[in-house]
Each structure stands twice: as structure tokens, then as C-alpha cells.
Amino acid sequence: MAILVTGGAGYIGSHSVLALLERGDEVIVIDNLSNSSQESLVRVAELTGKNPTLYVANVLDKNILRTIFSKHSITDVIHFAGLKSVGESIKKPLEYYENNVTGTIVLLSEMLNAGVNSLIFSSSATVYGNPEKVPLSEDCQTGGTTNPYGTSKLMVEQILRDFSLAQPEFRITCLRYFNPVGAHQSGRIGEDPNGIPNNLVPYISQVAIGKLKCLSVYGNDYPTPDGTGVRDYIHVLDLASGHLAALDHQNEGASFKAINLGTGVGYSVIDLIEAFEKTSQTKINYKIVERRAGDIAECWSDSSLAKQTLGWQATRTIDEMMRDTWNWQKNNPNGYSS
Ligand code: NAD
Ligand code: UD1
């Protein structure tokens, strides 16, 4: 009995593989290493004393999927594999739709062929577009995404919903992540973005280590308490445990579910800078600049459905998120290549 994890060498995938191995699951990973390094899984093996089986391959390759499903007794699939850069998706829409949408369709067809009928999909709070209200609950309107990345997540959710009507024996859970941050407390695995980070927390930590000079805070004129954008940051290990809970409750409730994974609390950019400075004892050089196109003022989750249906809630504080980010950054100034 094994769990197939697509994209398992990536940021959220590697922390989830670690959590699965720690609780005794057998794990098979398929990852083409397009945005990750095999080193993450070497370190996961070091930390857990257990080895996941890795196939370096593309989820678009149905022959490899067929081989994997025939060689291993897979019960469930967690589908992290996908491209995730908003800016890049605007420049390369076809690549994004092919990887994220076609990749999921190929995976689903091969699951159907193999009789594997449990899927957990990495969705995102981005499917809510510009939030109609906060906190965002799962029955809030979705749509109005402003880039191919966000639209690909919305499309996959729709495809999975349609597919589950046609194949009622399938159990499908879309987990809508809010803003994943942090790293394993060992400082051995963490987020290793390519080039200059787009997201706030990796940017802050690279300013702290001296790789980047100054953080640009995108706007301080939003209708929020201090004028800067507010988000629901969630520790990546809480996110990983959310996947374990989703697996445990896969056979309960409706055959298709969409569930928020967030903390239910919003923090501003300035809150984050201050929490980072406090926990790392460093100074973050920043300046206020224009708003970033496509940004929303505030976004945080109503996380009660996850509590009710999965018995799960995030437990790690913003200070722990910043502490673990800093521990990873200072021990691996160049990510996995250091
Ligand atoms: P990541 O880039 O670190 O991990 C994705 C992994 O998938 C990488 O290891 C990459 O090499 C692999 N991959 C990509 N395309 C592939 C393909 N066609 N075949 C095989 N492997 C492939 O990203 P992450 O932050 O760990 O995100 C995981 C998932 O969660 C993604 O689907 C992402 O869209 C989603 N998500 C992420 C965030 C976030 O802020 N990190 C927020 C919401 C949703
Ligand atoms: C971004 C993506 C979103 C994706 C999410 C997780 C955009 C428009 N949205 O969301 O689709 O699901 O990442 O990967 O890119 N900020 C700064 N300076 C920076 C970086 C960010 O001030 O250098 C601010 C932003 O304006 C925002 C907050 O920090 O208020 C968080 O930004 P970020 O980490 O990029 O996440 P999101 O914008 O929530």
C-alpha cells in the first residue's frame, strides 16, 4: 500500500513526503525536477531514516504513470506537480495550461485505468479571485482569476468536479492553500525559489541574509489596518499535516470536496517584517513602492470546514513561521545548491 506524490521533490511536496514517511506510509514520488532538486528528498531520507522511491519523470508521460501504477500498490495520489509562478504564467500561458491542466487530465485517466480512485489536489486561495468577503469560506464565489496560473487551478477544480459526477466511486479533495511559508525545524528542507523571489517571505529572508538589498513593500494605501496587504500565512508543516488529515477522511462526506487550508488569521506585510526581525534578530531594509498589479488588499480563510470535516487546524504561530524560515535561510544561503 503506497501513496503516489506528484511534485514530491518541491517545497510543499517534500515536507508532505516527510510527514507521510514519519507516520509509516510507503511513498512513491514522480517529479521532473523542473523546479526542484533531488537533494530535498535525500535530506528527507536523512531526517526520517526512510527512502521514498523517486521517478524523475513528467506527469504528462502516461507510459511512466502506467509503469508506476502497475509496479506499486497505490491507494491514493497527492497531486502537487504543477507550475506556480504568476508572472511566468502570463508570459507562458500554454506551458502553464499544459502542465497544470493537461497534466491533471493525464494523471486522472491513468488513475482510472489503474483503478486508483483517491486524489488530493493542490488548489489555491487564488481561485477566489478578488475576495467577495473575508474571511473566505468555501461557498464564496470563485472565478475572476487574473492570470493563467490562477485560471489553471480554477479549471482543474471544475474538471475534477465534473469527473467526480461521472465517476462517483472516485474520492477527490481540492485543498485550497492560503500562503504557505516556513520550513522544517531542522533547517534541512525549505523553500528554494529560482532567481529573485516573487513571494514576500523568501524575499524578506534573502534581504536578511544580504543576498538582496531592500524589500519593496507593494503599497501602504490599502484599506487595511496599516495600509499594507494582509494575507493568511500558514506554516508548511501545518499544510503537510492537512494532507495527512485529508487522506484519513477521504472516504467521508461528498465524493468531491474543496477545503481551505489556512490559519484563519491575517497578517500585514509590516507585521511579517516585524515578526521576522524579532525572531531572527536582523534588520530588514525596506521601502514603500507602488501597488503590484493584480494584488488584492486582504485575503484570509474561514478555516472551520477543515476543522469540522478533517479534524485539522493549523497550530504554528507567525513567529514559528519566521523562525523556521530564517533557520533554513541561514543554514542554506544558496538553497539546495549550497
Ligand atoms: P514547487 O514548484 O516547489 O513544487 C512543484 C513540484 O512539481 C516541483 O518539484 C516541480 O519540479 C514539479 N513539477 C512541475 N511540473 C511537473 C510535471 N509536469 N511533472 C512532474 N513534476 C512536475 O511548488 P510548491 O510551492 O511546492 O507547490 C506545490 C503545489 O501547490 C503546486 O501545484 C502549486 O501550484 C500549489 N500551490 C502552491 C502555493 C505556494 O504558495 N507555494 C500556493 C497555493 C497552491
Ligand atoms: C501570490 C500570487 C498568488 C499565489 C500566491 C502563492 C500574485 C499577484 N499572486 O499571492 O496567485 O497563489 O502568491 O504563491 O502574484 N509583497 C510585497 N513585496 C514583495 C512581495 C510581496 O510587499 O516583494 C506583498 C504583496 O503585495 C502581498 C503580500 O506581500 O500583500 C504577499 O505577497 P505574495 O507572497 O506574493 O503572495 P500573494 O500576493 O498572496
Short mmCIF file of N, CA and C in Angstrom, two decimals, residues 56-172:
data_model
loop_
_atom_site.label_atom_id
_atom_site.label_comp_id
_atom_site.label_asym_id
_atom_site.label_seq_id
_atom_site.Cartn_x
_atom_site.Cartn_y
_atom_site.Cartn_z
N VAL A 56 12.14 10.20 -11.70
CA VAL A 56 12.38 11.52 -12.30
C VAL A 56 11.69 11.50 -13.66
N ALA A 57 10.48 12.03 -13.70
CA ALA A 57 9.67 11.94 -14.93
C ALA A 57 8.55 12.96 -14.88
N ASN A 58 7.93 13.14 -16.03
CA ASN A 58 6.88 14.14 -16.20
C ASN A 58 5.50 13.49 -16.00
N VAL A 59 4.61 14.15 -15.29
CA VAL A 59 3.25 13.59 -15.14
C VAL A 59 2.50 13.55 -16.47
N LEU A 60 3.02 14.25 -17.45
CA LEU A 60 2.37 14.18 -18.77
C LEU A 60 2.71 12.88 -19.50
N ASP A 61 3.66 12.12 -18.95
CA ASP A 61 4.11 10.89 -19.60
C ASP A 61 3.27 9.71 -19.10
N LYS A 62 2.26 9.34 -19.93
CA LYS A 62 1.32 8.32 -19.43
C LYS A 62 1.96 6.94 -19.31
N ASN A 63 3.01 6.70 -20.10
CA ASN A 63 3.65 5.38 -20.01
C ASN A 63 4.33 5.19 -18.65
N ILE A 64 4.97 6.26 -18.18
CA ILE A 64 5.62 6.17 -16.86
C ILE A 64 4.55 5.98 -15.78
N LEU A 65 3.45 6.72 -15.91
CA LEU A 65 2.39 6.58 -14.91
C LEU A 65 1.87 5.15 -14.90
N ARG A 66 1.71 4.59 -16.10
CA ARG A 66 1.24 3.20 -16.22
C ARG A 66 2.21 2.25 -15.51
N THR A 67 3.50 2.47 -15.73
CA THR A 67 4.51 1.62 -15.07
C THR A 67 4.39 1.75 -13.55
N ILE A 68 4.29 3.01 -13.09
CA ILE A 68 4.23 3.23 -11.63
C ILE A 68 3.01 2.54 -11.04
N PHE A 69 1.85 2.72 -11.68
CA PHE A 69 0.62 2.12 -11.13
C PHE A 69 0.67 0.59 -11.20
N SER A 70 1.40 0.04 -12.19
CA SER A 70 1.43 -1.43 -12.24
C SER A 70 2.47 -2.01 -11.28
N LYS A 71 3.53 -1.26 -11.00
CA LYS A 71 4.59 -1.79 -10.13
C LYS A 71 4.31 -1.65 -8.64
N HIS A 72 3.51 -0.63 -8.27
CA HIS A 72 3.30 -0.35 -6.84
C HIS A 72 1.81 -0.42 -6.53
N SER A 73 1.48 -0.89 -5.30
CA SER A 73 0.04 -0.90 -4.97
C SER A 73 -0.34 0.43 -4.38
N ILE A 74 -0.71 1.33 -5.27
CA ILE A 74 -1.02 2.69 -4.85
C ILE A 74 -2.49 2.81 -4.48
N THR A 75 -2.73 3.43 -3.32
CA THR A 75 -4.12 3.61 -2.87
C THR A 75 -4.60 5.04 -3.12
N ASP A 76 -3.68 5.99 -2.99
CA ASP A 76 -4.07 7.40 -3.10
C ASP A 76 -2.99 8.18 -3.85
N VAL A 77 -3.42 9.27 -4.47
CA VAL A 77 -2.47 10.16 -5.16
C VAL A 77 -2.61 11.56 -4.57
N ILE A 78 -1.47 12.17 -4.22
CA ILE A 78 -1.48 13.59 -3.86
C ILE A 78 -0.77 14.32 -5.00
N HIS A 79 -1.50 15.26 -5.60
CA HIS A 79 -1.03 15.86 -6.86
C HIS A 79 -0.54 17.30 -6.64
N PHE A 80 0.77 17.42 -6.35
CA PHE A 80 1.39 18.74 -6.19
C PHE A 80 1.99 19.25 -7.49
N ALA A 81 2.32 18.33 -8.42
CA ALA A 81 3.11 18.74 -9.60
C ALA A 81 2.39 19.81 -10.39
N GLY A 82 3.08 20.89 -10.66
CA GLY A 82 2.50 21.97 -11.44
C GLY A 82 3.45 23.14 -11.42
N LEU A 83 3.18 24.09 -12.30
CA LEU A 83 3.98 25.31 -12.33
C LEU A 83 3.24 26.37 -11.53
N LYS A 84 3.98 27.27 -10.85
CA LYS A 84 3.29 28.11 -9.87
C LYS A 84 3.62 29.60 -9.90
N SER A 85 4.36 30.05 -10.91
CA SER A 85 4.72 31.46 -10.90
C SER A 85 3.68 32.29 -11.68
N VAL A 86 3.07 33.23 -10.97
CA VAL A 86 2.02 34.05 -11.57
C VAL A 86 2.56 34.82 -12.78
N GLY A 87 3.70 35.51 -12.58
CA GLY A 87 4.29 36.34 -13.65
C GLY A 87 4.66 35.50 -14.86
N GLU A 88 5.30 34.34 -14.61
CA GLU A 88 5.73 33.48 -15.72
C GLU A 88 4.51 32.95 -16.47
N SER A 89 3.42 32.72 -15.74
CA SER A 89 2.23 32.15 -16.39
C SER A 89 1.62 33.12 -17.41
N ILE A 90 1.82 34.42 -17.16
CA ILE A 90 1.29 35.42 -18.09
C ILE A 90 2.12 35.39 -19.38
N LYS A 91 3.43 35.11 -19.24
CA LYS A 91 4.31 35.06 -20.41
C LYS A 91 4.22 33.73 -21.14
N LYS A 92 3.91 32.66 -20.40
CA LYS A 92 3.93 31.31 -21.00
C LYS A 92 2.62 30.57 -20.70
N PRO A 93 1.49 31.12 -21.17
CA PRO A 93 0.21 30.50 -20.79
C PRO A 93 0.08 29.05 -21.23
N LEU A 94 0.59 28.74 -22.44
CA LEU A 94 0.39 27.37 -22.93
C LEU A 94 1.12 26.37 -22.05
N GLU A 95 2.33 26.75 -21.64
CA GLU A 95 3.11 25.87 -20.76
C GLU A 95 2.36 25.61 -19.45
N TYR A 96 1.75 26.67 -18.94
CA TYR A 96 1.02 26.54 -17.67
C TYR A 96 -0.22 25.67 -17.83
N TYR A 97 -0.98 25.91 -18.90
CA TYR A 97 -2.20 25.10 -19.08
C TYR A 97 -1.82 23.65 -19.37
N GLU A 98 -0.74 23.45 -20.13
CA GLU A 98 -0.36 22.08 -20.43
C GLU A 98 0.07 21.33 -19.17
N ASN A 99 0.96 21.95 -18.41
CA ASN A 99 1.45 21.30 -17.19
C ASN A 99 0.36 21.08 -16.17
N ASN A 100 -0.38 22.16 -15.90
CA ASN A 100 -1.31 22.10 -14.77
C ASN A 100 -2.63 21.44 -15.13
N VAL A 101 -3.14 21.75 -16.33
CA VAL A 101 -4.46 21.21 -16.69
C VAL A 101 -4.29 19.85 -17.39
N THR A 102 -3.53 19.82 -18.49
CA THR A 102 -3.36 18.54 -19.19
C THR A 102 -2.69 17.53 -18.27
N GLY A 103 -1.72 17.99 -17.49
CA GLY A 103 -1.03 17.08 -16.55
C GLY A 103 -2.04 16.38 -15.64
N THR A 104 -3.01 17.13 -15.15
CA THR A 104 -4.01 16.53 -14.25
C THR A 104 -4.92 15.57 -15.02
N ILE A 105 -5.25 15.93 -16.26
CA ILE A 105 -6.12 15.05 -17.06
C ILE A 105 -5.41 13.71 -17.34
N VAL A 106 -4.13 13.79 -17.70
CA VAL A 106 -3.37 12.55 -17.97
C VAL A 106 -3.32 11.70 -16.69
N LEU A 107 -3.04 12.35 -15.59
CA LEU A 107 -2.96 11.63 -14.31
C LEU A 107 -4.29 10.94 -13.98
N LEU A 108 -5.39 11.70 -14.14
CA LEU A 108 -6.72 11.14 -13.84
C LEU A 108 -7.03 9.94 -14.73
N SER A 109 -6.71 10.06 -16.03
CA SER A 109 -7.01 8.94 -16.95
C SER A 109 -6.23 7.70 -16.54
N GLU A 110 -4.98 7.89 -16.13
CA GLU A 110 -4.19 6.73 -15.73
C GLU A 110 -4.64 6.17 -14.38
N MET A 111 -5.15 7.02 -13.52
CA MET A 111 -5.71 6.53 -12.25
C MET A 111 -6.94 5.68 -12.56
N LEU A 112 -7.76 6.18 -13.49
CA LEU A 112 -8.97 5.46 -13.89
C LEU A 112 -8.60 4.09 -14.46
N ASN A 113 -7.62 4.07 -15.36
CA ASN A 113 -7.14 2.80 -15.95
C ASN A 113 -6.68 1.82 -14.89
N ALA A 114 -5.99 2.38 -13.88
CA ALA A 114 -5.36 1.52 -12.88
C ALA A 114 -6.31 1.18 -11.73
N GLY A 115 -7.49 1.81 -11.70
CA GLY A 115 -8.43 1.57 -10.61
C GLY A 115 -8.01 2.21 -9.30
N VAL A 116 -7.24 3.29 -9.39
CA VAL A 116 -6.85 4.04 -8.18
C VAL A 116 -7.78 5.25 -8.11
N ASN A 117 -8.57 5.34 -7.03
CA ASN A 117 -9.64 6.33 -7.10
C ASN A 117 -9.67 7.36 -5.97
N SER A 118 -8.49 7.65 -5.42
CA SER A 118 -8.44 8.69 -4.38
C SER A 118 -7.40 9.74 -4.76
N LEU A 119 -7.86 10.98 -4.88
CA LEU A 119 -6.96 12.06 -5.31
C LEU A 119 -7.09 13.28 -4.41
N ILE A 120 -5.94 13.80 -4.01
CA ILE A 120 -5.90 15.09 -3.30
C ILE A 120 -5.17 16.08 -4.19
N PHE A 121 -5.82 17.18 -4.48
CA PHE A 121 -5.26 18.15 -5.44
C PHE A 121 -4.86 19.45 -4.74
N SER A 122 -3.67 19.97 -5.11
CA SER A 122 -3.16 21.26 -4.61
C SER A 122 -3.86 22.40 -5.30
N SER A 123 -4.91 22.92 -4.68
CA SER A 123 -5.54 24.10 -5.23
C SER A 123 -5.03 25.31 -4.45
N SER A 124 -5.66 26.43 -4.63
CA SER A 124 -5.12 27.67 -4.06
C SER A 124 -6.24 28.65 -3.76
N ALA A 125 -5.99 29.51 -2.79
CA ALA A 125 -6.94 30.59 -2.49
C ALA A 125 -7.09 31.51 -3.69
N THR A 126 -6.19 31.40 -4.65
CA THR A 126 -6.27 32.22 -5.85
C THR A 126 -7.58 31.97 -6.61
N VAL A 127 -8.21 30.80 -6.40
CA VAL A 127 -9.47 30.51 -7.13
C VAL A 127 -10.60 31.46 -6.71
N TYR A 128 -10.44 32.14 -5.57
CA TYR A 128 -11.49 33.08 -5.15
C TYR A 128 -11.37 34.43 -5.86
N GLY A 129 -10.31 34.63 -6.65
CA GLY A 129 -10.14 35.90 -7.35
C GLY A 129 -10.07 37.04 -6.35
N ASN A 130 -10.77 38.13 -6.64
CA ASN A 130 -10.83 39.23 -5.68
C ASN A 130 -11.91 38.88 -4.66
N PRO A 131 -11.54 38.60 -3.40
CA PRO A 131 -12.49 38.03 -2.43
C PRO A 131 -13.76 38.86 -2.29
N GLU A 132 -14.92 38.19 -2.32
CA GLU A 132 -16.18 38.93 -2.11
C GLU A 132 -16.30 39.34 -0.66
N LYS A 133 -15.65 38.59 0.25
CA LYS A 133 -15.63 38.97 1.67
C LYS A 133 -14.48 38.24 2.34
N VAL A 134 -14.05 38.71 3.49
CA VAL A 134 -13.13 37.93 4.32
C VAL A 134 -13.79 37.76 5.69
N PRO A 135 -13.57 36.64 6.36
CA PRO A 135 -12.81 35.51 5.89
C PRO A 135 -13.51 34.79 4.74
N LEU A 136 -12.69 34.12 3.91
CA LEU A 136 -13.22 33.40 2.75
C LEU A 136 -13.65 32.01 3.16
N SER A 137 -14.92 31.69 2.95
CA SER A 137 -15.34 30.31 3.19
C SER A 137 -15.51 29.63 1.84
N GLU A 138 -15.60 28.32 1.87
CA GLU A 138 -15.57 27.54 0.63
C GLU A 138 -16.78 27.82 -0.26
N ASP A 139 -17.87 28.36 0.34
CA ASP A 139 -19.03 28.64 -0.51
C ASP A 139 -18.95 30.05 -1.12
N CYS A 140 -17.88 30.78 -0.86
CA CYS A 140 -17.71 32.08 -1.53
C CYS A 140 -17.53 31.83 -3.02
N GLN A 141 -17.90 32.85 -3.76
CA GLN A 141 -17.79 32.75 -5.21
C GLN A 141 -16.33 32.54 -5.65
N THR A 142 -16.13 31.66 -6.62
CA THR A 142 -14.79 31.51 -7.21
C THR A 142 -14.83 32.15 -8.60
N GLY A 143 -13.65 32.37 -9.17
CA GLY A 143 -13.58 32.97 -10.52
C GLY A 143 -12.95 34.34 -10.46
N GLY A 144 -12.90 34.98 -11.63
CA GLY A 144 -12.29 36.31 -11.69
C GLY A 144 -10.78 36.24 -11.50
N THR A 145 -10.18 35.09 -11.82
CA THR A 145 -8.72 35.00 -11.72
C THR A 145 -8.11 35.88 -12.81
N THR A 146 -6.93 36.42 -12.52
CA THR A 146 -6.39 37.44 -13.45
C THR A 146 -5.13 36.97 -14.16
N ASN A 147 -4.80 35.68 -14.04
CA ASN A 147 -3.60 35.19 -14.72
C ASN A 147 -3.77 33.69 -14.99
N PRO A 148 -3.03 33.16 -15.99
CA PRO A 148 -3.20 31.75 -16.36
C PRO A 148 -2.92 30.77 -15.20
N TYR A 149 -2.00 31.13 -14.30
CA TYR A 149 -1.76 30.23 -13.16
C TYR A 149 -3.05 30.04 -12.37
N GLY A 150 -3.66 31.15 -11.96
CA GLY A 150 -4.88 31.08 -11.17
C GLY A 150 -6.00 30.39 -11.94
N THR A 151 -6.09 30.73 -13.22
CA THR A 151 -7.16 30.14 -14.04
C THR A 151 -6.95 28.62 -14.18
N SER A 152 -5.68 28.20 -14.24
CA SER A 152 -5.43 26.75 -14.37
C SER A 152 -5.94 26.02 -13.12
N LYS A 153 -5.81 26.62 -11.95
CA LYS A 153 -6.30 25.98 -10.72
C LYS A 153 -7.83 25.89 -10.74
N LEU A 154 -8.43 26.99 -11.20
CA LEU A 154 -9.90 27.04 -11.29
C LEU A 154 -10.39 25.98 -12.28
N MET A 155 -9.71 25.88 -13.42
CA MET A 155 -10.11 24.90 -14.45
C MET A 155 -9.98 23.48 -13.91
N VAL A 156 -8.88 23.21 -13.22
CA VAL A 156 -8.69 21.84 -12.71
C VAL A 156 -9.78 21.52 -11.69
N GLU A 157 -10.11 22.47 -10.82
CA GLU A 157 -11.19 22.21 -9.86
C GLU A 157 -12.48 21.84 -10.61
N GLN A 158 -12.78 22.59 -11.68
CA GLN A 158 -14.02 22.32 -12.44
C GLN A 158 -13.95 20.93 -13.10
N ILE A 159 -12.80 20.61 -13.67
CA ILE A 159 -12.63 19.30 -14.31
C ILE A 159 -12.83 18.19 -13.28
N LEU A 160 -12.26 18.39 -12.10
CA LEU A 160 -12.37 17.35 -11.06
C LEU A 160 -13.83 17.21 -10.58
N ARG A 161 -14.52 18.33 -10.52
CA ARG A 161 -15.93 18.30 -10.10
C ARG A 161 -16.75 17.52 -11.14
N ASP A 162 -16.54 17.83 -12.40
CA ASP A 162 -17.27 17.14 -13.48
C ASP A 162 -16.91 15.65 -13.49
N PHE A 163 -15.64 15.36 -13.34
CA PHE A 163 -15.17 13.98 -13.38
C PHE A 163 -15.78 13.18 -12.23
N SER A 164 -15.90 13.80 -11.06
CA SER A 164 -16.41 13.05 -9.92
C SER A 164 -17.90 12.73 -10.11
N LEU A 165 -18.61 13.55 -10.89
CA LEU A 165 -20.02 13.22 -11.17
C LEU A 165 -20.11 12.00 -12.08
N ALA A 166 -19.17 11.93 -13.03
CA ALA A 166 -19.17 10.80 -13.96
C ALA A 166 -18.62 9.53 -13.32
N GLN A 167 -17.76 9.68 -12.33
CA GLN A 167 -17.10 8.52 -11.68
C GLN A 167 -17.33 8.63 -10.17
N PRO A 168 -18.55 8.32 -9.71
CA PRO A 168 -18.86 8.56 -8.30
C PRO A 168 -18.03 7.73 -7.32
N GLU A 169 -17.37 6.69 -7.83
CA GLU A 169 -16.52 5.90 -6.91
C GLU A 169 -15.23 6.65 -6.58
N PHE A 170 -14.91 7.71 -7.33
CA PHE A 170 -13.71 8.49 -7.05
C PHE A 170 -13.92 9.36 -5.82
N ARG A 171 -12.86 9.52 -5.02
CA ARG A 171 -12.87 10.43 -3.88
C ARG A 171 -11.86 11.53 -4.19
N ILE A 172 -12.33 12.75 -4.30
CA ILE A 172 -11.45 13.85 -4.72
C ILE A 172 -11.54 15.00 -3.71
#
